[in-house]
XYZ file of C-alpha atoms in Angstrom:
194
model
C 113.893 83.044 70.009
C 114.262 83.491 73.807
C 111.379 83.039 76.423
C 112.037 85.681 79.383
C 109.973 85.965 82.536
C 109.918 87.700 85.655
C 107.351 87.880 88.646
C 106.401 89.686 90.832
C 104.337 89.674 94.345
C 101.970 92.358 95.332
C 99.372 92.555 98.306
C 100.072 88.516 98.498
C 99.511 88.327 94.653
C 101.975 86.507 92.336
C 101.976 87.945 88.890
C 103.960 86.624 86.350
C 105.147 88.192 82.663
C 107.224 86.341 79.568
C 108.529 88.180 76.676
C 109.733 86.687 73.756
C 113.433 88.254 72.394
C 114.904 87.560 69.012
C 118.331 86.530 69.959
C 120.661 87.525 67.593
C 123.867 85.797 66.088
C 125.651 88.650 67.443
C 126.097 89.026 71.368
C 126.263 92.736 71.005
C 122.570 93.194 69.909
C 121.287 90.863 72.394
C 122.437 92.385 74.987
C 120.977 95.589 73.454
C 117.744 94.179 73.262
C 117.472 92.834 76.780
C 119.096 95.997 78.539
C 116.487 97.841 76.587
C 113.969 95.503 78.008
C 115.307 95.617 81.459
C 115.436 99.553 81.175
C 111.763 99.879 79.757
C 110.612 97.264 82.597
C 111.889 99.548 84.781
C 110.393 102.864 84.028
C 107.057 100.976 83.502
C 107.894 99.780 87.108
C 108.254 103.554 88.592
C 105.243 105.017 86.236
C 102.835 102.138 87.548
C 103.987 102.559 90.997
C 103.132 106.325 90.794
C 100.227 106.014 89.089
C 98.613 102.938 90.336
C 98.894 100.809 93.474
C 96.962 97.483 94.576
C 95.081 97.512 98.055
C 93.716 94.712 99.999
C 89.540 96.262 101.055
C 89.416 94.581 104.760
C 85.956 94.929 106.357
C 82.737 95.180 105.918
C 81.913 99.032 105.098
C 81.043 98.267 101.749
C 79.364 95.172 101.495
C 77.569 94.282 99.498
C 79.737 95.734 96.892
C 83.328 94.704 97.970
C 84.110 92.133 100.343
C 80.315 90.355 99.533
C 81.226 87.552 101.296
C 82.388 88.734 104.250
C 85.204 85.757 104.159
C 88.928 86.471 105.090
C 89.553 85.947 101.285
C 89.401 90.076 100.608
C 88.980 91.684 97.637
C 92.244 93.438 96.263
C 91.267 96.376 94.120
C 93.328 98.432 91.617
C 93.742 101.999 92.495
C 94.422 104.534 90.235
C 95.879 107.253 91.245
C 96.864 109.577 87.831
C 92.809 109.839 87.871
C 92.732 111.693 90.937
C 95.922 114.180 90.718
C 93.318 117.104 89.825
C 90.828 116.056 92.394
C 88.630 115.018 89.690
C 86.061 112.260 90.946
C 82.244 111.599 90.380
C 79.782 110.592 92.218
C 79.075 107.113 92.599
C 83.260 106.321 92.369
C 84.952 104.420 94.653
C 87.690 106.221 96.224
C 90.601 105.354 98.680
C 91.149 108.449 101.065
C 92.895 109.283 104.345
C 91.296 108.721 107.159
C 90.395 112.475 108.628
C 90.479 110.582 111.932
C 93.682 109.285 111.617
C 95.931 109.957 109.039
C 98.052 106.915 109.164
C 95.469 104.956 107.771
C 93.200 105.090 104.510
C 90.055 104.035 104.350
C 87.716 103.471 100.738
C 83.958 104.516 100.458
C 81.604 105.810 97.532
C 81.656 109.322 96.678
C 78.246 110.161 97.529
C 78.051 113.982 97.031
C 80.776 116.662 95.522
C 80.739 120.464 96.306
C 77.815 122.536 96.526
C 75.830 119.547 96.704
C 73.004 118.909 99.175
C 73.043 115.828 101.486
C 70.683 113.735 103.108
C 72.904 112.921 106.231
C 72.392 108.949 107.837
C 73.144 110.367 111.838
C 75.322 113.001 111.247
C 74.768 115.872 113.636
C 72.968 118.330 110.895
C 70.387 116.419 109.054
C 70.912 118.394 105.414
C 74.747 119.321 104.946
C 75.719 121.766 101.936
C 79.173 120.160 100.983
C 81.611 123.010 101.104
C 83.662 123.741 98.017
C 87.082 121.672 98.153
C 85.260 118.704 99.798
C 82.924 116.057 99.097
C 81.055 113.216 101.053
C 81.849 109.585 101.140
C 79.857 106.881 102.572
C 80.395 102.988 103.028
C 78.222 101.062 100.598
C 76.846 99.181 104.479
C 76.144 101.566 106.601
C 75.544 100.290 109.700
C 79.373 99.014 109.391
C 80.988 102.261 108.592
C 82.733 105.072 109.329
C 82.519 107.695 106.891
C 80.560 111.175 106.282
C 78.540 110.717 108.589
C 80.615 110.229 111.487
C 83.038 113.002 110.581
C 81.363 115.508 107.809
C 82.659 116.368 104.305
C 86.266 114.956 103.280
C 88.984 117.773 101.880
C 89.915 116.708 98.115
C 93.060 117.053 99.566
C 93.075 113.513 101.277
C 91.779 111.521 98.229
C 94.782 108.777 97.477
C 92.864 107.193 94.384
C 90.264 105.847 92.634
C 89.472 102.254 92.829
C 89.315 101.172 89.004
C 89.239 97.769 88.989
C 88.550 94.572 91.167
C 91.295 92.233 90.567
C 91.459 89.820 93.086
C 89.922 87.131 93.605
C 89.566 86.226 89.824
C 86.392 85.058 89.820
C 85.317 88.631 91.125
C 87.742 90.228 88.633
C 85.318 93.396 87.106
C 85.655 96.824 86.343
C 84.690 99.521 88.910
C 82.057 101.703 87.137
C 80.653 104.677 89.045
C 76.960 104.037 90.752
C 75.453 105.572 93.783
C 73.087 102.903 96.231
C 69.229 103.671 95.905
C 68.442 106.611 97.945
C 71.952 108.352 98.025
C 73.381 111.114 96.015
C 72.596 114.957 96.426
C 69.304 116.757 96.681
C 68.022 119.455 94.270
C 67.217 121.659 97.835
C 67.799 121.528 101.079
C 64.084 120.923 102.189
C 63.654 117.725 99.560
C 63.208 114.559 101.256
């Protein structure tokens, strides 16, 4: 028996992995067996990188959620992105999207309201916004600290990156993200309820 590890370092995270491998009397099937492991490492490797990626939440746009502290020690949360290809998100999920301000950078909020749904605006221009169909409305969990919705009106699905699934750093924060909208938010049955 033959301990083998690797590691790895992502968004200033070191992760480390051992496998155990039989190794055989005969050099010809351990080889087999590790260039099979090496092989399946590596197209685990290219399916997590396309289907998830790990992002450092900076800021305080949604505190008190993420980032409770407000200490430099960020939260890194696990973003899935597979969730997402169809443009399929809830309200209440956390979502990493790019910026409609500036498209070089990405920026995560809540989902507050999804198409055809009827908004209570916090300062936008119109006080009730219909969200128009390919489009939803995203708001920082603190609103006084950020720019979302209601600086710059419904987001196209087309700029969602991911879905924030999981809190994974620091450990002691470690926790699944489950979907939940902040007292007060989420869409109205009319446009004239208030």
């Amino acid at each position: 028996m033959c301990e083998l590890c690797f590691a790895t370092n992502s968004c200033g995270l070191s992760l480390q992995c051992c496998v155990f491998v039989n190794v055989s009397p005969d050099v010809n099937d351990t080889v087999e067996t590790l260039s099979t492991l090496q092989f399946g490492s590596s197209i685990r490797q290219v399916a997590l990188g396309k289907a998830t990626k790990n992002i450092r939440v900076e800021g305080a746009s949604m505190q008190p959620f993420l980032n409770p502290d407000g200490r430099s020690d960020c939260d890194v949360v696990l973003l899935n992105r597979w969730s997402v290809r169809n443009y399929q998100v809830q309200r209440g999920d956390i979502v990493s999207v790019l910026s409609p301000k500036n498209p070089q950078q990405k920026i995560i909020k809540r989902v507050i309201g999804l198409e055809g749904d009827f908004i209570r605006t916090l300062g936008y221009k119109n006080r009730y916004v219909r969200v128009p169909d390919g489009h939803f409305w995203i708001e920082g969990d603190h609103h006084g600290h950020s720019l979302d919705s209601n600086s710059f009106g419904p987001v196209s699905v087309g700029l969602l990156h991911g879905r924030a699934s999981h809190i994974i750093w620091p450990p002691n924060r470690w926790q699944q993200i489950k979907p939940s909208l902040p007292p007060n938010r989420g869409p109205l049955d009319t446009e004239e309820e208030d």
